């Protein structure tokens, strides 16, 4: 009667369930999806100096793309996990014969899909409304950079996914909303996702380089435009990813659902 | 010896008749606190293969905490909890476990068929088994519905059906029939009896004592985080020196309550206020006084206490006494 179940089967089942939930609640996708695009339309499009310059436009896309994905992870996963934790269905899932692995990985895959969807309208808007495509049509940059950069946005945003999970596992859903907001905008600012870090004073640039937001921005700009990234980018990104993932795994293990005092 | 009322099946007299020696779940000297609240206080208990254990206790007695430890969703502060000889917080130990939690919460966007398949994916369940469960729990016509559109009773039936998806050897049900109508409840009991008769082990909590009487071969009464009684339904009810006197009378309640030994007077049915049940600690003295006082009565019957009365007597007396 004991049937051996491939460890992949629960992972596929959890991913499938979460993706079904996502696509059957379209409003949740729409709100995270249009945010970077709106930011582009309101703040970047009026600045002709940027939109007339193909490479500058691409850098803006990279920044906003990272900002969108970071927000999606921090909010979607920070608040989503905190709410899910208080949900008795999650308590039921914890009685099934699986560890934290399938749920956590399924959440990552679903987040990646949701973030990818948020990039599509942004890429479309930039392609239609700026001179960015000329960088590729003129042969200055290879077309292959576009899928490469898209993949890189998702990979570079991993620390924010882990950060979202930490928030979700360590805090109640109300506290998670506040903490996600407190983290998101300062991180976006210091990380150069709103203003280019070239405008920062020296000390702020040093702080900026140590943040995961800046590292994610620089690596995506490098992927898209070939602009050299600082030597600190990879170690900073890797360090934050490892540290926050370890914290997220620890938080998941100590989690016993919502506790009241 | 008199049997308690409404017995659907005869209860077995001794635990040893029905129980093999295999211990399926074991709790040893376990304590668990939440802040200043002591939920479990040095509690020990065992569940043996093939038995059906009913967990009884007033609200806040520690039943749900005990279940959360057995199902691996919480860890004990001190003491040892094992299922199938392993730590319930490790996924491998839970492979032969099926659970229905107290709260009903299903993913509202998923269809019933998808939820069955989702849970089945954790156990390698065959489609035939899923179909059988859907039919047994009267869910076959609802498979294409999203869980959010199910009624409360339909959701509850699905939650209990999910406990059996993995073909488990131990099923733990926390108040399984809360919110179900009589027909659904009977159907659910029938399926759980079948599970039990096929050799499955059952742990069940309920506020509905008829449910415990219908399904459990052994009862554990928990209060203030401790076991205060442990035995068959019969042993528990005998332990309480209460008797029920049924009679038809027009005498006022005050007069009946004044009879020696009497602790409560309740109507036997709502339709007939003159058909009453006296709970008494000394049936002989009560009946003698009933006759001596010249109270007009008819249809006199004397029974042992029901499980409900025994439970109330056990949990309202402040001195915890362990059962034999």
Coordinates of C-alpha atoms in Angstrom, one line a residue:
Chain A
X1 CA 0.0 0.0 0.0
X2 CA 3.0 2.3 0.4
X3 CA 3.5 3.9 -3.0
X4 CA 6.7 5.7 -3.6
X5 CA 6.1 9.2 -4.7
X6 CA 8.7 11.1 -6.7
X7 CA 9.8 14.2 -4.8
X8 CA 8.9 16.2 -7.9
X9 CA 5.3 15.2 -7.8
X10 CA 4.3 17.4 -4.8
X11 CA 6.4 20.2 -6.2
X12 CA 4.5 20.1 -9.5
X13 CA 1.2 19.8 -7.6
X14 CA 2.0 22.9 -5.4
X15 CA 3.2 24.9 -8.4
X16 CA 0.1 24.0 -10.4
X17 CA -2.2 24.9 -7.5
X18 CA -0.6 28.3 -7.0
X19 CA -0.5 29.2 -10.6
X20 CA -4.2 28.2 -11.0
X21 CA -5.0 30.4 -8.0
X22 CA -3.0 33.2 -9.6
X23 CA -4.6 33.1 -13.0
X24 CA -8.1 32.7 -11.4
X25 CA -7.6 35.9 -9.4
X26 CA -6.7 38.2 -12.3
X27 CA -6.9 41.4 -10.2
X28 CA -3.9 40.3 -8.2
X29 CA -1.8 40.1 -11.4
X30 CA -3.1 43.3 -12.9
X31 CA -2.1 45.4 -9.9
X32 CA 1.5 44.2 -9.8
X33 CA 1.7 44.1 -13.5
X34 CA 1.0 47.7 -14.4
X35 CA 3.0 49.4 -11.7
X36 CA 6.4 49.6 -13.5
X37 CA 4.6 50.5 -16.7
X38 CA 2.8 53.3 -15.1
X39 CA 6.0 54.6 -13.5
X40 CA 7.6 54.6 -17.0
X41 CA 4.6 56.5 -18.5
X42 CA 4.5 59.2 -15.8
X43 CA 8.2 59.7 -14.9
X44 CA 10.3 58.7 -17.9
X45 CA 8.3 59.3 -21.0
X46 CA 8.1 63.1 -20.5
X47 CA 11.9 63.2 -20.4
X48 CA 13.0 63.5 -24.0
X49 CA 16.7 63.3 -23.2
X50 CA 16.2 59.8 -22.0
X51 CA 13.7 58.5 -24.5
X52 CA 15.7 59.8 -27.5
X53 CA 18.8 57.9 -26.3
X54 CA 18.5 54.2 -26.9
X55 CA 21.0 53.0 -24.2
X56 CA 19.6 55.4 -21.6
X57 CA 16.1 54.1 -22.3
X58 CA 17.3 50.6 -21.8
X59 CA 18.9 51.5 -18.5
X60 CA 15.6 52.9 -17.3
X61 CA 13.8 49.8 -18.4
X62 CA 16.3 47.7 -16.4
X63 CA 15.8 49.9 -13.3
X64 CA 12.0 49.9 -13.5
X65 CA 12.0 46.2 -14.2
X66 CA 14.0 45.4 -11.1
X67 CA 11.8 47.8 -9.1
X68 CA 8.6 46.1 -10.3
X69 CA 9.9 42.6 -9.6
X70 CA 11.3 43.7 -6.2
X71 CA 7.9 45.2 -5.2
X72 CA 6.1 42.1 -6.5
X73 CA 8.3 39.8 -4.3
X74 CA 8.3 42.0 -1.2
X75 CA 4.5 42.7 -1.2
X76 CA 3.2 39.6 -2.9
X77 CA 5.3 37.2 -0.9
X78 CA 5.8 39.1 2.3
X79 CA 2.1 39.8 2.8
X80 CA 0.9 36.7 0.9
X81 CA 2.9 34.3 3.1
X82 CA 1.9 36.1 6.3
X83 CA -1.8 35.8 5.4
X84 CA -1.4 32.2 4.2
X85 CA 0.3 31.4 7.5
X86 CA -2.8 32.5 9.4
X87 CA -5.0 30.4 7.0
X88 CA -6.0 27.0 8.4
X89 CA -5.5 25.4 4.9
X90 CA -1.8 26.0 5.3
X91 CA -2.0 24.3 8.7
X92 CA -3.6 21.4 6.9
X93 CA -0.8 21.4 4.3
X94 CA 1.8 21.1 7.1
X95 CA 0.2 17.7 8.0
X96 CA 1.0 16.3 4.6
X97 CA 4.1 14.2 4.2
X98 CA 6.3 17.0 2.7
X99 CA 8.8 19.4 4.1
X100 CA 9.1 23.1 3.4
X101 CA 10.8 22.5 0.0
X102 CA 7.9 22.0 -2.4
X103 CA 5.8 24.8 -1.0
X104 CA 8.8 27.2 -1.0
X105 CA 10.0 26.4 -4.5
X106 CA 6.5 26.4 -5.9
X107 CA 6.1 29.9 -4.4
X108 CA 9.3 30.9 -6.1
X109 CA 8.2 29.6 -9.5
X110 CA 4.8 31.3 -9.2
X111 CA 6.5 34.5 -8.2
X112 CA 8.8 34.3 -11.1
X113 CA 5.9 33.8 -13.5
X114 CA 4.0 36.8 -11.9
X115 CA 7.1 39.0 -12.2
X116 CA 7.6 37.9 -15.8
X117 CA 4.1 38.9 -16.6
X118 CA 4.7 42.3 -15.0
X119 CA 7.7 42.9 -17.3
X120 CA 5.8 42.3 -20.6
X121 CA 3.7 45.5 -20.7
X122 CA 6.8 47.5 -19.6
X123 CA 8.9 46.1 -22.4
X124 CA 6.1 46.6 -24.9
X125 CA 5.7 50.3 -23.8
X126 CA 9.4 51.0 -24.0
X127 CA 9.7 49.3 -27.4
X128 CA 6.9 51.4 -28.8
X129 CA 7.5 54.8 -27.2
X130 CA 11.3 55.2 -27.0
X131 CA 14.3 54.9 -29.2
X132 CA 15.4 51.8 -27.3
X133 CA 14.8 49.4 -30.2
X134 CA 17.3 51.3 -32.3
X135 CA 20.1 49.9 -30.1
X136 CA 19.2 46.5 -31.5
X137 CA 18.1 47.4 -35.0
X138 CA 21.3 49.3 -35.6
X139 CA 23.3 46.2 -34.6
X140 CA 24.9 48.0 -31.7
X141 CA 23.5 45.4 -29.3
X142 CA 22.6 41.7 -29.9
X143 CA 18.9 40.8 -29.8
X144 CA 19.9 37.9 -27.6
X145 CA 20.4 40.4 -24.8
X146 CA 16.7 40.8 -24.4
X147 CA 15.8 37.3 -23.2
X148 CA 19.1 37.2 -21.3
X149 CA 18.2 40.4 -19.4
X150 CA 14.7 39.1 -18.7
X151 CA 16.1 36.0 -17.2
X152 CA 18.6 38.1 -15.3
X153 CA 15.9 40.3 -13.7
X154 CA 14.2 37.2 -12.3
X155 CA 17.5 35.7 -11.0
X156 CA 18.8 39.0 -9.6
X157 CA 15.5 39.5 -7.7
X158 CA 16.0 36.3 -5.7
X159 CA 17.2 38.1 -2.6
X160 CA 13.9 40.0 -2.6
X161 CA 11.9 36.8 -2.8
X162 CA 13.8 35.5 0.2
X163 CA 13.3 38.9 1.9
X164 CA 9.6 38.6 1.2
X165 CA 9.5 35.1 2.7
X166 CA 11.4 36.3 5.8
X167 CA 8.8 39.0 6.3
X168 CA 6.0 36.6 5.7
X169 CA 7.2 33.9 8.1
X170 CA 8.4 36.2 10.9
X171 CA 5.5 38.8 11.0
X172 CA 1.8 38.9 11.2
X173 CA 0.0 40.0 8.0
X174 CA -0.6 43.6 9.4
X175 CA 3.0 44.0 10.4
X176 CA 4.1 42.5 7.1
X177 CA 2.3 45.3 5.1
X178 CA 4.1 48.0 7.1
X179 CA 7.5 46.4 6.9
X180 CA 7.3 45.7 3.2
X181 CA 6.4 49.3 2.6
X182 CA 9.2 50.5 4.9
X183 CA 11.7 48.4 3.0
X184 CA 10.5 48.8 -0.5
X185 CA 10.8 52.5 -1.2
X186 CA 14.1 53.2 0.6
X187 CA 15.6 50.1 -1.0
X188 CA 14.4 51.3 -4.4
X189 CA 15.8 54.8 -3.8
X190 CA 19.2 53.8 -2.4
X191 CA 19.5 51.0 -4.9
X192 CA 19.2 53.5 -7.8
X193 CA 16.0 52.2 -9.1
X194 CA 14.3 55.6 -9.0
X195 CA 17.2 58.0 -9.6
X196 CA 20.4 56.9 -11.4
X197 CA 23.2 56.4 -8.8
X198 CA 25.4 58.7 -10.9
X199 CA 23.5 61.5 -9.1
X200 CA 24.4 60.2 -5.7
X201 CA 27.1 61.8 -3.4
X202 CA 30.1 59.5 -2.9
X203 CA 29.1 58.2 0.6
X204 CA 25.6 57.3 -0.6
X205 CA 27.0 55.5 -3.6
X206 CA 29.1 53.4 -1.2
X207 CA 26.0 52.5 0.8
X208 CA 24.1 51.9 -2.4
X209 CA 26.7 49.4 -3.7
X210 CA 26.2 47.2 -0.6
X211 CA 22.4 46.9 -1.2
X212 CA 20.8 44.0 -3.1
X213 CA 18.7 46.5 -5.0
X214 CA 21.7 48.2 -6.5
X215 CA 23.4 44.9 -7.3
X216 CA 20.3 43.7 -9.0
X217 CA 20.0 46.9 -11.0
X218 CA 23.7 46.8 -12.1
X219 CA 23.6 43.2 -13.2
X220 CA 20.5 43.7 -15.3
X221 CA 21.8 46.9 -16.9
X222 CA 25.0 44.9 -17.7
X223 CA 22.9 42.1 -19.2
X224 CA 20.9 44.5 -21.3
X225 CA 23.4 47.1 -22.4
X226 CA 26.8 45.6 -21.7
X227 CA 27.7 48.5 -19.4
X228 CA 30.4 47.4 -17.1
X229 CA 29.1 46.5 -13.6
X230 CA 31.1 47.3 -10.4
X231 CA 33.3 44.5 -9.1
X232 CA 31.1 44.4 -5.9
X233 CA 27.9 43.5 -7.7
X234 CA 28.3 39.7 -7.9
X235 CA 29.6 39.1 -4.3
X236 CA 27.0 41.5 -2.9
X237 CA 24.1 39.8 -4.8
X238 CA 25.3 36.4 -3.9
X239 CA 25.9 37.3 -0.2
X240 CA 22.4 38.7 0.2
X241 CA 20.9 35.8 -1.6
X242 CA 22.6 33.2 0.6
X243 CA 22.0 35.1 3.9
X244 CA 18.3 35.9 3.2
X245 CA 17.6 32.4 1.9
X246 CA 19.1 30.9 5.0
X247 CA 17.0 33.2 7.2
X248 CA 13.9 32.4 5.2
X249 CA 14.5 28.6 5.6
X250 CA 15.1 29.1 9.3
X251 CA 11.9 31.2 9.6
X252 CA 9.9 28.6 7.8
X253 CA 11.2 25.8 10.1
X254 CA 10.4 27.7 13.3
X255 CA 7.0 28.7 12.0
X256 CA 4.1 26.9 13.7
X257 CA 1.4 29.0 12.1
X258 CA 0.1 32.2 13.7
X259 CA 0.8 32.5 17.4
X260 CA -1.2 34.6 19.8
X261 CA 0.2 36.0 23.0
Chain B
X1 CA -25.8 -4.0 33.3
X2 CA -27.7 -1.3 31.7
X3 CA -26.5 0.2 28.5
X4 CA -26.5 3.9 27.8
X5 CA -29.2 5.2 25.6
X6 CA -29.1 5.6 21.8
X7 CA -26.5 2.9 21.4
X8 CA -26.1 2.4 17.7
X9 CA -23.7 -0.5 18.2
X10 CA -22.7 -2.3 21.3
X11 CA -19.5 -1.0 22.8
X12 CA -16.8 -3.4 23.5
X13 CA -16.2 -4.1 27.2
X14 CA -12.5 -4.0 27.4
X15 CA -9.9 -2.3 25.4
X16 CA -7.8 -5.4 25.1
X17 CA -10.5 -7.1 23.1
X18 CA -10.0 -4.8 20.2
X19 CA -6.5 -3.6 20.4
X20 CA -3.3 -5.1 19.1
X21 CA -0.1 -4.3 20.9
X22 CA 1.3 -2.1 18.2
X23 CA 1.5 1.5 19.4
X24 CA 0.7 3.8 16.5
X25 CA 1.0 7.1 18.3
X26 CA 2.6 7.9 21.7
X27 CA 2.8 10.9 23.8
X28 CA 5.1 10.8 26.8
X29 CA 5.2 13.4 29.6
X30 CA 4.4 16.2 27.2
X31 CA 4.0 19.8 28.2
X32 CA 3.2 22.7 26.0
X33 CA 2.6 26.3 26.9
X34 CA 1.6 29.4 25.0
X35 CA 3.0 32.3 26.9
X36 CA 1.5 32.0 30.4
X37 CA -1.2 29.5 29.3
X38 CA -0.4 25.9 30.0
X39 CA -2.2 23.9 27.2
X40 CA -0.7 20.5 28.1
X41 CA 0.6 19.6 31.5
X42 CA 2.8 16.5 31.6
X43 CA 0.3 14.5 29.6
X44 CA 0.9 10.9 28.5
X45 CA -1.2 8.8 26.2
X46 CA -0.9 6.1 23.6
X47 CA -2.9 5.1 20.5
X48 CA -2.9 1.5 19.6
X49 CA -3.3 0.1 16.1
X50 CA -6.9 -0.6 15.2
X51 CA -8.5 1.3 18.0
X52 CA -10.8 4.3 17.7
X53 CA -10.0 6.8 20.4
X54 CA -12.4 9.6 21.2
X55 CA -10.8 12.7 22.7
X56 CA -13.2 14.6 25.0
X57 CA -12.7 17.8 26.9
X58 CA -14.2 21.2 27.5
X59 CA -13.1 24.2 25.4
X60 CA -9.5 25.0 26.1
X61 CA -8.8 21.7 27.7
X62 CA -5.8 21.1 25.4
X63 CA -7.4 18.7 22.8
X64 CA -6.4 20.8 19.8
X65 CA -2.9 21.4 21.1
X66 CA -2.6 17.6 21.6
X67 CA -3.7 17.1 18.0
X68 CA -1.3 19.7 16.6
X69 CA 1.5 17.8 18.3
X70 CA 0.4 14.5 16.9
X71 CA 0.0 15.9 13.4
X72 CA 3.4 17.6 13.4
X73 CA 2.2 21.2 13.1
X74 CA 3.6 22.1 16.6
X75 CA 6.4 20.9 18.8
X76 CA 6.2 20.0 22.4
X77 CA 8.1 22.1 25.0
X78 CA 9.1 19.0 26.9
X79 CA 8.4 15.3 26.5
X80 CA 8.3 13.1 23.5
X81 CA 5.6 12.7 20.7
X82 CA 5.9 9.9 18.2
X83 CA 3.7 8.5 15.4
X84 CA 4.7 5.2 13.8
X85 CA 7.8 5.4 15.9
X86 CA 9.0 8.7 14.4
X87 CA 8.9 12.4 15.0
X88 CA 5.6 13.7 13.6
X89 CA 7.4 16.9 12.5
X90 CA 9.4 14.9 10.0
X91 CA 7.5 14.4 6.7
X92 CA 8.3 10.7 6.5
X93 CA 6.5 10.0 9.7
X94 CA 3.3 11.5 8.3
X95 CA 3.2 9.3 5.2
X96 CA 0.6 7.0 6.8
X97 CA -1.3 9.8 8.5
X98 CA -4.5 11.5 7.4
X99 CA -5.8 14.6 9.1
X100 CA -8.9 16.8 9.2
X101 CA -8.3 20.0 11.1
X102 CA -10.9 21.7 13.1
X103 CA -11.2 24.7 10.9
X104 CA -12.5 24.3 7.4
X105 CA -10.4 26.3 4.9
X106 CA -10.1 25.2 1.3
X107 CA -8.3 27.1 -1.6
X108 CA -11.4 28.9 -2.9
X109 CA -10.2 29.1 -6.5
X110 CA -9.5 25.4 -6.9
X111 CA -12.1 22.9 -8.1
X112 CA -13.0 20.0 -5.9
X113 CA -11.4 17.6 -8.4
X114 CA -8.2 19.7 -8.4
X115 CA -8.1 19.6 -4.6
X116 CA -8.4 15.8 -4.5
X117 CA -5.7 15.5 -7.1
X118 CA -3.5 18.0 -5.3
X119 CA -3.6 16.0 -2.0
X120 CA -3.4 12.7 -3.9
X121 CA -0.1 13.9 -5.4
X122 CA 1.5 13.7 -2.0
X123 CA 0.6 10.0 -1.6
X124 CA 0.6 8.6 -5.1
X125 CA -3.2 8.0 -4.8
X126 CA -4.9 6.3 -7.7
X127 CA -7.8 7.9 -9.5
X128 CA -10.1 5.0 -8.5
X129 CA -9.5 5.7 -4.8
X130 CA -10.3 9.4 -5.3
X131 CA -13.4 8.5 -7.2
X132 CA -14.5 6.1 -4.4
X133 CA -14.0 8.9 -1.8
X134 CA -15.9 11.4 -3.9
X135 CA -18.8 9.0 -4.1
X136 CA -18.6 8.0 -0.4
X137 CA -18.7 11.6 0.8
X138 CA -21.4 12.6 -1.7
X139 CA -19.1 14.9 -3.6
X140 CA -19.2 13.2 -7.0
X141 CA -21.6 15.8 -8.5
X142 CA -19.5 18.7 -7.2
X143 CA -16.1 17.8 -8.7
X144 CA -16.1 20.6 -11.2
X145 CA -17.1 23.2 -8.7
X146 CA -14.7 25.7 -7.2
X147 CA -14.3 25.2 -3.4
X148 CA -15.4 28.7 -2.7
X149 CA -18.8 28.0 -4.1
X150 CA -19.4 24.9 -1.9
X151 CA -21.7 25.1 1.1
X152 CA -20.2 24.8 4.6
X153 CA -21.4 21.2 4.9
X154 CA -20.0 20.3 1.5
X155 CA -16.6 21.9 2.4
X156 CA -16.6 19.9 5.7
X157 CA -17.3 16.7 3.9
X158 CA -14.4 17.4 1.5
X159 CA -12.1 18.2 4.4
X160 CA -12.9 14.8 6.0
X161 CA -12.6 13.0 2.6
X162 CA -9.1 14.5 2.2
X163 CA -8.0 12.8 5.4
X164 CA -8.6 9.4 3.7
X165 CA -6.9 10.2 0.4
X166 CA -3.5 8.8 1.4
X167 CA -5.0 5.4 2.4
X168 CA -3.7 6.2 5.9
X169 CA -3.2 3.8 8.8
X170 CA -3.9 6.6 11.3
X171 CA -6.6 9.2 10.8
X172 CA -6.9 12.2 13.1
X173 CA -10.2 14.1 12.9
X174 CA -10.7 17.3 14.9
X175 CA -14.5 17.8 15.2
X176 CA -15.2 16.2 11.8
X177 CA -19.0 16.7 11.7
X178 CA -19.3 20.3 12.9
X179 CA -21.9 22.0 10.8
X180 CA -23.2 18.9 9.1
X181 CA -26.9 18.0 8.8
X182 CA -28.0 14.6 10.1
X183 CA -28.0 12.9 6.7
X184 CA -24.4 14.0 5.9
X185 CA -23.3 13.1 9.3
X186 CA -24.7 9.6 9.2
X187 CA -23.1 9.1 5.8
X188 CA -19.8 10.3 7.1
X189 CA -20.0 8.1 10.1
X190 CA -20.7 5.1 7.9
X191 CA -17.6 5.8 5.9
X192 CA -15.5 6.2 9.0
X193 CA -16.8 3.0 10.4
X194 CA -15.8 1.2 7.2
X195 CA -12.3 2.7 7.6
X196 CA -12.2 1.5 11.2
X197 CA -13.6 -2.0 10.3
X198 CA -10.9 -2.3 7.6
X199 CA -8.3 -2.0 10.4
X200 CA -7.7 1.7 10.4
X201 CA -6.8 3.6 13.5
X202 CA -8.9 6.6 14.4
X203 CA -8.4 9.5 16.8
X204 CA -11.4 11.8 16.9
X205 CA -12.4 14.9 18.9
X206 CA -16.0 16.1 19.1
X207 CA -18.2 18.2 21.2
X208 CA -21.0 15.9 20.0
X209 CA -20.9 13.1 22.5
X210 CA -23.2 10.8 20.4
X211 CA -20.4 11.0 17.8
X212 CA -17.9 9.6 20.2
X213 CA -20.3 7.0 21.3
X214 CA -20.9 6.0 17.7
X215 CA -17.3 5.8 16.6
X216 CA -15.0 5.4 19.5
X217 CA -14.0 2.2 21.2
X218 CA -12.0 4.1 23.8
X219 CA -12.4 7.5 25.4
X220 CA -9.8 9.9 26.8
X221 CA -11.2 12.8 28.8
X222 CA -8.8 15.7 28.9
X223 CA -9.1 18.8 31.1
X224 CA -6.6 21.5 32.1
X225 CA -4.0 19.8 29.9
X226 CA -4.2 16.5 31.7
X227 CA -5.9 13.1 31.1
X228 CA -8.6 12.8 33.8
X229 CA -10.3 9.6 32.5
X230 CA -9.3 6.9 30.1
X231 CA -11.3 3.8 29.2
X232 CA -14.1 2.4 27.1
X233 CA -17.4 4.4 26.9
X234 CA -18.8 2.0 29.4
X235 CA -16.0 2.3 31.8
X236 CA -16.2 6.1 31.7
X237 CA -19.9 6.1 32.3
X238 CA -19.7 3.5 35.1
X239 CA -16.9 5.5 36.7
X240 CA -19.3 8.3 37.3
X241 CA -21.8 7.3 40.0
X242 CA -24.7 8.9 38.3
X243 CA -27.9 7.3 37.3
X244 CA -30.7 8.5 35.1
X245 CA -34.3 8.1 36.2
X246 CA -36.8 8.6 33.5
X247 CA -40.4 9.2 34.5
X248 CA -43.6 10.9 33.5
X249 CA -44.8 13.3 36.2
X250 CA -46.6 16.6 36.7
X251 CA -44.7 17.4 39.8
X252 CA -42.9 20.8 39.7
X253 CA -39.1 20.9 38.9
X254 CA -38.3 22.3 42.4
X255 CA -39.9 19.4 44.1
X256 CA -38.0 16.9 42.0
X257 CA -34.7 18.7 42.6
X258 CA -35.3 18.5 46.3
X259 CA -35.3 14.6 46.2
X260 CA -32.2 13.1 47.8
X261 CA -29.3 12.6 45.4
X262 CA -30.8 14.5 42.6
X263 CA -28.4 16.8 40.7
X264 CA -30.5 17.9 37.7
X265 CA -33.9 17.7 36.1
X266 CA -34.2 17.9 32.4
X267 CA -37.1 17.2 30.0
X268 CA -36.6 14.0 28.1
X269 CA -38.0 15.5 24.9
X270 CA -39.1 19.0 23.9
X271 CA -42.5 17.8 22.9
X272 CA -43.5 16.4 26.2
X273 CA -42.6 18.6 29.3
X274 CA -43.9 16.0 31.7
X275 CA -41.5 13.3 30.6
X276 CA -38.4 14.1 32.6
X277 CA -34.9 12.8 33.3
X278 CA -33.6 13.0 36.9
X279 CA -29.8 12.7 37.2
X280 CA -29.0 11.3 40.6
X281 CA -26.1 10.1 42.6
X282 CA -28.2 7.6 44.5
X283 CA -31.0 6.2 42.4
X284 CA -32.3 4.0 45.3
X285 CA -32.7 6.9 47.7
X286 CA -34.3 9.1 45.0
X287 CA -36.9 6.5 44.1
X288 CA -37.7 5.7 47.7
X289 CA -38.3 9.4 48.4
X290 CA -40.3 9.7 45.2
X291 CA -42.7 7.0 46.6
X292 CA -42.6 8.2 50.2
X293 CA -43.5 11.8 49.2
X294 CA -46.5 10.6 47.3
X295 CA -45.4 12.2 44.0
X296 CA -47.6 11.1 41.1
X297 CA -45.5 9.4 38.4
X298 CA -45.6 6.7 35.8
X299 CA -43.3 4.9 33.3
X300 CA -40.4 4.8 35.7
X301 CA -37.0 3.6 34.2
X302 CA -33.5 3.7 35.7
X303 CA -30.4 3.9 33.5
X304 CA -26.7 4.3 33.8
X305 CA -25.4 7.8 33.1
X306 CA -25.0 8.8 29.4
X307 CA -21.5 9.7 28.2
X308 CA -22.6 13.3 28.2
X309 CA -23.6 13.2 31.8
X310 CA -20.4 11.3 32.7
X311 CA -18.4 13.9 30.8
X312 CA -20.0 16.8 32.6
X313 CA -19.6 15.2 36.0
X314 CA -16.0 14.5 35.3
X315 CA -15.1 17.9 34.0
X316 CA -17.1 20.0 36.4
X317 CA -15.6 18.3 39.5
X318 CA -12.4 20.1 40.3
X319 CA -10.5 17.1 41.7
X320 CA -9.0 15.2 38.7
X321 CA -9.1 11.5 39.3
X322 CA -7.4 9.0 37.0
X323 CA -9.5 6.2 35.7
X324 CA -8.7 2.6 36.7

